[in-house]
């Protein structure tokens, strides 16, 4: 469960194929976000608090309106489960990470895929934006993490000093460093 940026709402994701938007003030749910056909792996608010993005084992992500509870876009194109979906800091893009060995960059306005980040040899466990929104870092079961350009979709660097899968990678608050978590006991 996560709070909205203004602290008025909470969103939950569940294995019953739905997410729920809860009101903190009312103490009950406001909308049931139904439309996925398999488990919902994550649900997150947009930076402006107007939308929620969900990621599902049905190979899709969905963008939902907080006001209406309706699905605005369904992001289709992944060949396997979508592990996570996250907004860029400015809220213009969403990045998805999936078990089809790719991450994808999507336009919030159009719902179209802008880039497919291709280059991992196994599942992409996570994909995160840099604080300035110019880069995406991915972590994969192929024992690497990669740095990607949001402007061009190109892989700028591959980090390979791991002996096992990389579960996550994230940027420092100033965006100058990347920290990774791998199952290599280091």
PDB file of C-alpha atoms in Angstrom:
ATOM      1  CA  UNK A   1       0.000   0.000   0.000  1.00  0.00           C
ATOM      2  CA  UNK A   2       1.216   3.489  -0.866  1.00  0.00           C
ATOM      3  CA  UNK A   3       0.033   7.003  -0.049  1.00  0.00           C
ATOM      4  CA  UNK A   4      -0.780   9.576  -2.718  1.00  0.00           C
ATOM      5  CA  UNK A   5       1.515  12.633  -2.878  1.00  0.00           C
ATOM      6  CA  UNK A   6      -1.059  14.710  -0.973  1.00  0.00           C
ATOM      7  CA  UNK A   7      -1.618  11.969   1.639  1.00  0.00           C
ATOM      8  CA  UNK A   8      -5.376  11.797   0.955  1.00  0.00           C
ATOM      9  CA  UNK A   9      -5.426   8.366  -0.667  1.00  0.00           C
ATOM     10  CA  UNK A  10      -3.867   4.938  -0.404  1.00  0.00           C
ATOM     11  CA  UNK A  11      -3.605   2.471  -3.286  1.00  0.00           C
ATOM     12  CA  UNK A  12      -3.286  -1.293  -2.882  1.00  0.00           C
ATOM     13  CA  UNK A  13      -2.356  -4.054  -5.325  1.00  0.00           C
ATOM     14  CA  UNK A  14      -3.446  -7.655  -4.877  1.00  0.00           C
ATOM     15  CA  UNK A  15      -3.418 -11.187  -6.234  1.00  0.00           C
ATOM     16  CA  UNK A  16      -7.176 -10.992  -6.887  1.00  0.00           C
ATOM     17  CA  UNK A  17      -6.481  -9.057 -10.133  1.00  0.00           C
ATOM     18  CA  UNK A  18      -7.648  -5.709  -8.743  1.00  0.00           C
ATOM     19  CA  UNK A  19      -6.293  -2.611  -7.055  1.00  0.00           C
ATOM     20  CA  UNK A  20      -8.253  -0.381  -4.746  1.00  0.00           C
ATOM     21  CA  UNK A  21      -8.090   3.336  -4.105  1.00  0.00           C
ATOM     22  CA  UNK A  22      -8.814   4.142  -0.471  1.00  0.00           C
ATOM     23  CA  UNK A  23      -9.713   7.479   1.107  1.00  0.00           C
ATOM     24  CA  UNK A  24      -7.776   8.282   4.269  1.00  0.00           C
ATOM     25  CA  UNK A  25     -10.497  10.696   5.428  1.00  0.00           C
ATOM     26  CA  UNK A  26     -13.420   8.362   4.735  1.00  0.00           C
ATOM     27  CA  UNK A  27     -11.633   5.224   5.890  1.00  0.00           C
ATOM     28  CA  UNK A  28     -13.023   3.196   3.007  1.00  0.00           C
ATOM     29  CA  UNK A  29     -12.354   2.534  -0.623  1.00  0.00           C
ATOM     30  CA  UNK A  30     -13.322   5.058  -3.275  1.00  0.00           C
ATOM     31  CA  UNK A  31     -12.702   3.057  -6.461  1.00  0.00           C
ATOM     32  CA  UNK A  32     -12.048  -0.541  -7.373  1.00  0.00           C
ATOM     33  CA  UNK A  33      -9.572  -0.572 -10.266  1.00  0.00           C
ATOM     34  CA  UNK A  34     -10.653  -3.715 -12.082  1.00  0.00           C
ATOM     35  CA  UNK A  35      -9.608  -4.740 -15.563  1.00  0.00           C
ATOM     36  CA  UNK A  36      -6.465  -6.803 -15.162  1.00  0.00           C
ATOM     37  CA  UNK A  37      -6.906 -10.523 -15.802  1.00  0.00           C
ATOM     38  CA  UNK A  38      -4.082 -11.712 -13.538  1.00  0.00           C
ATOM     39  CA  UNK A  39      -2.267 -10.632 -10.357  1.00  0.00           C
ATOM     40  CA  UNK A  40      -1.507  -6.940  -9.910  1.00  0.00           C
ATOM     41  CA  UNK A  41       2.170  -6.693  -8.944  1.00  0.00           C
ATOM     42  CA  UNK A  42       2.384  -2.989  -8.187  1.00  0.00           C
ATOM     43  CA  UNK A  43       0.299   0.184  -8.041  1.00  0.00           C
ATOM     44  CA  UNK A  44       1.828   3.670  -7.810  1.00  0.00           C
ATOM     45  CA  UNK A  45       0.634   7.277  -7.907  1.00  0.00           C
ATOM     46  CA  UNK A  46       1.782   9.837 -10.467  1.00  0.00           C
ATOM     47  CA  UNK A  47       3.857  12.756  -9.127  1.00  0.00           C
ATOM     48  CA  UNK A  48       0.879  15.117  -9.557  1.00  0.00           C
ATOM     49  CA  UNK A  49      -1.458  12.687  -7.777  1.00  0.00           C
ATOM     50  CA  UNK A  50      -3.952  12.505 -10.677  1.00  0.00           C
ATOM     51  CA  UNK A  51      -3.191   8.977 -11.883  1.00  0.00           C
ATOM     52  CA  UNK A  52      -2.281   5.494 -10.737  1.00  0.00           C
ATOM     53  CA  UNK A  53      -0.260   3.031 -12.794  1.00  0.00           C
ATOM     54  CA  UNK A  54      -0.609  -0.704 -12.190  1.00  0.00           C
ATOM     55  CA  UNK A  55       1.575  -3.583 -13.414  1.00  0.00           C
ATOM     56  CA  UNK A  56       0.220  -7.099 -13.828  1.00  0.00           C
ATOM     57  CA  UNK A  57       1.003 -10.704 -14.617  1.00  0.00           C
ATOM     58  CA  UNK A  58      -1.429 -10.320 -17.540  1.00  0.00           C
ATOM     59  CA  UNK A  59       1.511  -8.775 -19.496  1.00  0.00           C
ATOM     60  CA  UNK A  60       0.104  -5.252 -19.270  1.00  0.00           C
ATOM     61  CA  UNK A  61       0.273  -2.066 -17.270  1.00  0.00           C
ATOM     62  CA  UNK A  62      -2.699   0.260 -16.906  1.00  0.00           C
ATOM     63  CA  UNK A  63      -3.100   3.975 -16.251  1.00  0.00           C
ATOM     64  CA  UNK A  64      -6.080   4.928 -14.065  1.00  0.00           C
ATOM     65  CA  UNK A  65      -7.760   8.236 -13.310  1.00  0.00           C
ATOM     66  CA  UNK A  66      -8.010   8.906  -9.581  1.00  0.00           C
ATOM     67  CA  UNK A  67     -11.071  11.118 -10.068  1.00  0.00           C
ATOM     68  CA  UNK A  68     -13.154   8.591 -12.011  1.00  0.00           C
ATOM     69  CA  UNK A  69     -11.453   5.268 -11.258  1.00  0.00           C
ATOM     70  CA  UNK A  70     -11.555   4.541 -15.003  1.00  0.00           C
ATOM     71  CA  UNK A  71      -8.720   3.061 -17.057  1.00  0.00           C
ATOM     72  CA  UNK A  72      -7.195   5.786 -19.253  1.00  0.00           C
ATOM     73  CA  UNK A  73      -4.652   3.612 -21.128  1.00  0.00           C
ATOM     74  CA  UNK A  74      -3.694  -0.033 -21.255  1.00  0.00           C
ATOM     75  CA  UNK A  75      -0.002  -0.455 -22.065  1.00  0.00           C
ATOM     76  CA  UNK A  76       0.278  -3.608 -24.168  1.00  0.00           C
ATOM     77  CA  UNK A  77       3.350  -5.021 -25.854  1.00  0.00           C
ATOM     78  CA  UNK A  78       5.214  -7.033 -23.247  1.00  0.00           C
ATOM     79  CA  UNK A  79       5.379 -10.762 -23.926  1.00  0.00           C
ATOM     80  CA  UNK A  80       5.393 -11.826 -20.278  1.00  0.00           C
ATOM     81  CA  UNK A  81       4.555 -10.580 -16.778  1.00  0.00           C
ATOM     82  CA  UNK A  82       5.073  -6.908 -16.027  1.00  0.00           C
ATOM     83  CA  UNK A  83       6.904  -6.682 -12.697  1.00  0.00           C
ATOM     84  CA  UNK A  84       6.688  -2.954 -12.142  1.00  0.00           C
ATOM     85  CA  UNK A  85       5.562   0.320 -13.651  1.00  0.00           C
ATOM     86  CA  UNK A  86       6.858   3.702 -12.493  1.00  0.00           C
ATOM     87  CA  UNK A  87       6.294   7.334 -13.430  1.00  0.00           C
ATOM     88  CA  UNK A  88       9.107   9.646 -14.466  1.00  0.00           C
ATOM     89  CA  UNK A  89       9.742  12.528 -12.046  1.00  0.00           C
ATOM     90  CA  UNK A  90       7.896  14.946 -14.354  1.00  0.00           C
ATOM     91  CA  UNK A  91       5.000  12.493 -14.848  1.00  0.00           C
ATOM     92  CA  UNK A  92       5.285  12.470 -18.660  1.00  0.00           C
ATOM     93  CA  UNK A  93       6.523   8.887 -18.970  1.00  0.00           C
ATOM     94  CA  UNK A  94       6.075   5.467 -17.436  1.00  0.00           C
ATOM     95  CA  UNK A  95       8.749   2.771 -17.465  1.00  0.00           C
ATOM     96  CA  UNK A  96       7.784  -0.890 -17.202  1.00  0.00           C
ATOM     97  CA  UNK A  97      10.014  -3.862 -16.360  1.00  0.00           C
ATOM     98  CA  UNK A  98       8.981  -7.327 -17.515  1.00  0.00           C
ATOM     99  CA  UNK A  99       9.812 -11.014 -17.623  1.00  0.00           C
ATOM    100  CA  UNK A 100      10.156 -10.801 -21.425  1.00  0.00           C
ATOM    101  CA  UNK A 101      13.747  -9.502 -20.900  1.00  0.00           C
ATOM    102  CA  UNK A 102      12.796  -5.910 -21.742  1.00  0.00           C
ATOM    103  CA  UNK A 103      11.806  -2.622 -20.205  1.00  0.00           C
ATOM    104  CA  UNK A 104       9.602  -0.161 -22.068  1.00  0.00           C
ATOM    105  CA  UNK A 105       9.168   3.599 -21.960  1.00  0.00           C
ATOM    106  CA  UNK A 106       5.569   4.803 -22.466  1.00  0.00           C
ATOM    107  CA  UNK A 107       3.980   8.195 -23.047  1.00  0.00           C
ATOM    108  CA  UNK A 108       1.401   9.039 -20.388  1.00  0.00           C
ATOM    109  CA  UNK A 109      -0.439  11.384 -22.775  1.00  0.00           C
ATOM    110  CA  UNK A 110      -0.773   9.053 -25.771  1.00  0.00           C
ATOM    111  CA  UNK A 111      -0.377   5.629 -24.149  1.00  0.00           C
ATOM    112  CA  UNK A 112       2.098   4.707 -26.905  1.00  0.00           C
ATOM    113  CA  UNK A 113       5.420   2.906 -26.432  1.00  0.00           C
ATOM    114  CA  UNK A 114       8.253   5.396 -26.998  1.00  0.00           C
ATOM    115  CA  UNK A 115      11.166   2.929 -26.680  1.00  0.00           C
ATOM    116  CA  UNK A 116      11.728  -0.715 -25.898  1.00  0.00           C
ATOM    117  CA  UNK A 117      14.948  -1.182 -23.956  1.00  0.00           C
ATOM    118  CA  UNK A 118      16.344  -4.384 -25.477  1.00  0.00           C
ATOM    119  CA  UNK A 119      19.608  -5.967 -24.383  1.00  0.00           C
ATOM    120  CA  UNK A 120      19.062  -8.063 -21.278  1.00  0.00           C
ATOM    121  CA  UNK A 121      19.386 -11.828 -21.576  1.00  0.00           C
ATOM    122  CA  UNK A 122      16.846 -12.633 -18.876  1.00  0.00           C
ATOM    123  CA  UNK A 123      14.007 -11.135 -16.819  1.00  0.00           C
ATOM    124  CA  UNK A 124      14.134  -7.450 -16.028  1.00  0.00           C
ATOM    125  CA  UNK A 125      13.430  -7.240 -12.317  1.00  0.00           C
ATOM    126  CA  UNK A 126      13.258  -3.463 -11.992  1.00  0.00           C
ATOM    127  CA  UNK A 127      13.494  -0.242 -13.969  1.00  0.00           C
ATOM    128  CA  UNK A 128      13.836   3.176 -12.328  1.00  0.00           C
ATOM    129  CA  UNK A 129      14.230   6.766 -13.503  1.00  0.00           C
ATOM    130  CA  UNK A 130      17.086   9.035 -12.470  1.00  0.00           C
ATOM    131  CA  UNK A 131      16.027  12.015 -10.326  1.00  0.00           C
ATOM    132  CA  UNK A 132      16.241  14.320 -13.367  1.00  0.00           C
ATOM    133  CA  UNK A 133      14.288  11.853 -15.540  1.00  0.00           C
ATOM    134  CA  UNK A 134      17.000  11.675 -18.224  1.00  0.00           C
ATOM    135  CA  UNK A 135      18.027   8.074 -17.564  1.00  0.00           C
ATOM    136  CA  UNK A 136      16.594   4.688 -16.658  1.00  0.00           C
ATOM    137  CA  UNK A 137      18.517   1.987 -14.815  1.00  0.00           C
ATOM    138  CA  UNK A 138      17.422  -1.636 -15.154  1.00  0.00           C
ATOM    139  CA  UNK A 139      18.324  -4.723 -13.127  1.00  0.00           C
ATOM    140  CA  UNK A 140      18.108  -8.234 -14.543  1.00  0.00           C
ATOM    141  CA  UNK A 141      18.393 -11.944 -13.846  1.00  0.00           C
ATOM    142  CA  UNK A 142      21.152 -11.964 -16.507  1.00  0.00           C
ATOM    143  CA  UNK A 143      23.562 -10.745 -13.783  1.00  0.00           C
ATOM    144  CA  UNK A 144      23.747  -7.195 -15.179  1.00  0.00           C
ATOM    145  CA  UNK A 145      22.202  -3.822 -14.760  1.00  0.00           C
ATOM    146  CA  UNK A 146      22.088  -1.267 -17.558  1.00  0.00           C
ATOM    147  CA  UNK A 147      21.907   2.495 -17.904  1.00  0.00           C
ATOM    148  CA  UNK A 148      19.607   3.791 -20.678  1.00  0.00           C
ATOM    149  CA  UNK A 149      18.991   7.195 -22.230  1.00  0.00           C
ATOM    150  CA  UNK A 150      15.382   8.406 -22.093  1.00  0.00           C
ATOM    151  CA  UNK A 151      16.059  10.750 -25.035  1.00  0.00           C
ATOM    152  CA  UNK A 152      17.440   8.130 -27.429  1.00  0.00           C
ATOM    153  CA  UNK A 153      16.481   4.748 -25.952  1.00  0.00           C
ATOM    154  CA  UNK A 154      20.124   3.632 -26.204  1.00  0.00           C
ATOM    155  CA  UNK A 155      22.026   1.578 -23.657  1.00  0.00           C
ATOM    156  CA  UNK A 156      24.788   3.864 -22.350  1.00  0.00           C
ATOM    157  CA  UNK A 157      26.520   1.413 -20.008  1.00  0.00           C
ATOM    158  CA  UNK A 158      26.280  -2.183 -18.800  1.00  0.00           C
ATOM    159  CA  UNK A 159      27.322  -2.955 -15.228  1.00  0.00           C
ATOM    160  CA  UNK A 160      28.571  -6.564 -15.047  1.00  0.00           C
ATOM    161  CA  UNK A 161      30.370  -7.126 -11.750  1.00  0.00           C
ATOM    162  CA  UNK A 162      27.884  -9.649 -10.356  1.00  0.00           C
ATOM    163  CA  UNK A 163      27.860 -13.383  -9.815  1.00  0.00           C
ATOM    164  CA  UNK A 164      24.101 -13.770  -9.807  1.00  0.00           C
ATOM    165  CA  UNK A 165      20.880 -12.007 -10.651  1.00  0.00           C
ATOM    166  CA  UNK A 166      20.490  -8.305  -9.926  1.00  0.00           C
ATOM    167  CA  UNK A 167      17.234  -7.684  -8.085  1.00  0.00           C
ATOM    168  CA  UNK A 168      17.226  -3.903  -8.123  1.00  0.00           C
ATOM    169  CA  UNK A 169      19.198  -0.803  -9.029  1.00  0.00           C
ATOM    170  CA  UNK A 170      18.542   2.790  -8.083  1.00  0.00           C
ATOM    171  CA  UNK A 171      20.032   6.244  -8.327  1.00  0.00           C
ATOM    172  CA  UNK A 172      21.397   8.323  -5.482  1.00  0.00           C
ATOM    173  CA  UNK A 173      19.280  11.434  -4.739  1.00  0.00           C
ATOM    174  CA  UNK A 174      21.705  13.634  -6.716  1.00  0.00           C
ATOM    175  CA  UNK A 175      21.724  11.179  -9.650  1.00  0.00           C
ATOM    176  CA  UNK A 176      25.522  10.815  -9.640  1.00  0.00           C
ATOM    177  CA  UNK A 177      25.649   7.228  -8.409  1.00  0.00           C
ATOM    178  CA  UNK A 178      23.805   3.957  -8.897  1.00  0.00           C
ATOM    179  CA  UNK A 179      23.511   1.306  -6.218  1.00  0.00           C
ATOM    180  CA  UNK A 180      22.587  -2.274  -7.057  1.00  0.00           C
ATOM    181  CA  UNK A 181      21.368  -5.242  -5.042  1.00  0.00           C
ATOM    182  CA  UNK A 182      22.426  -8.654  -6.332  1.00  0.00           C
ATOM    183  CA  UNK A 183      22.251 -12.182  -4.946  1.00  0.00           C
ATOM    184  CA  UNK A 184      26.017 -12.596  -4.968  1.00  0.00           C
ATOM    185  CA  UNK A 185      26.508 -12.196  -1.193  1.00  0.00           C
ATOM    186  CA  UNK A 186      28.704  -9.114  -1.717  1.00  0.00           C
TER     187      UNK A 186
END
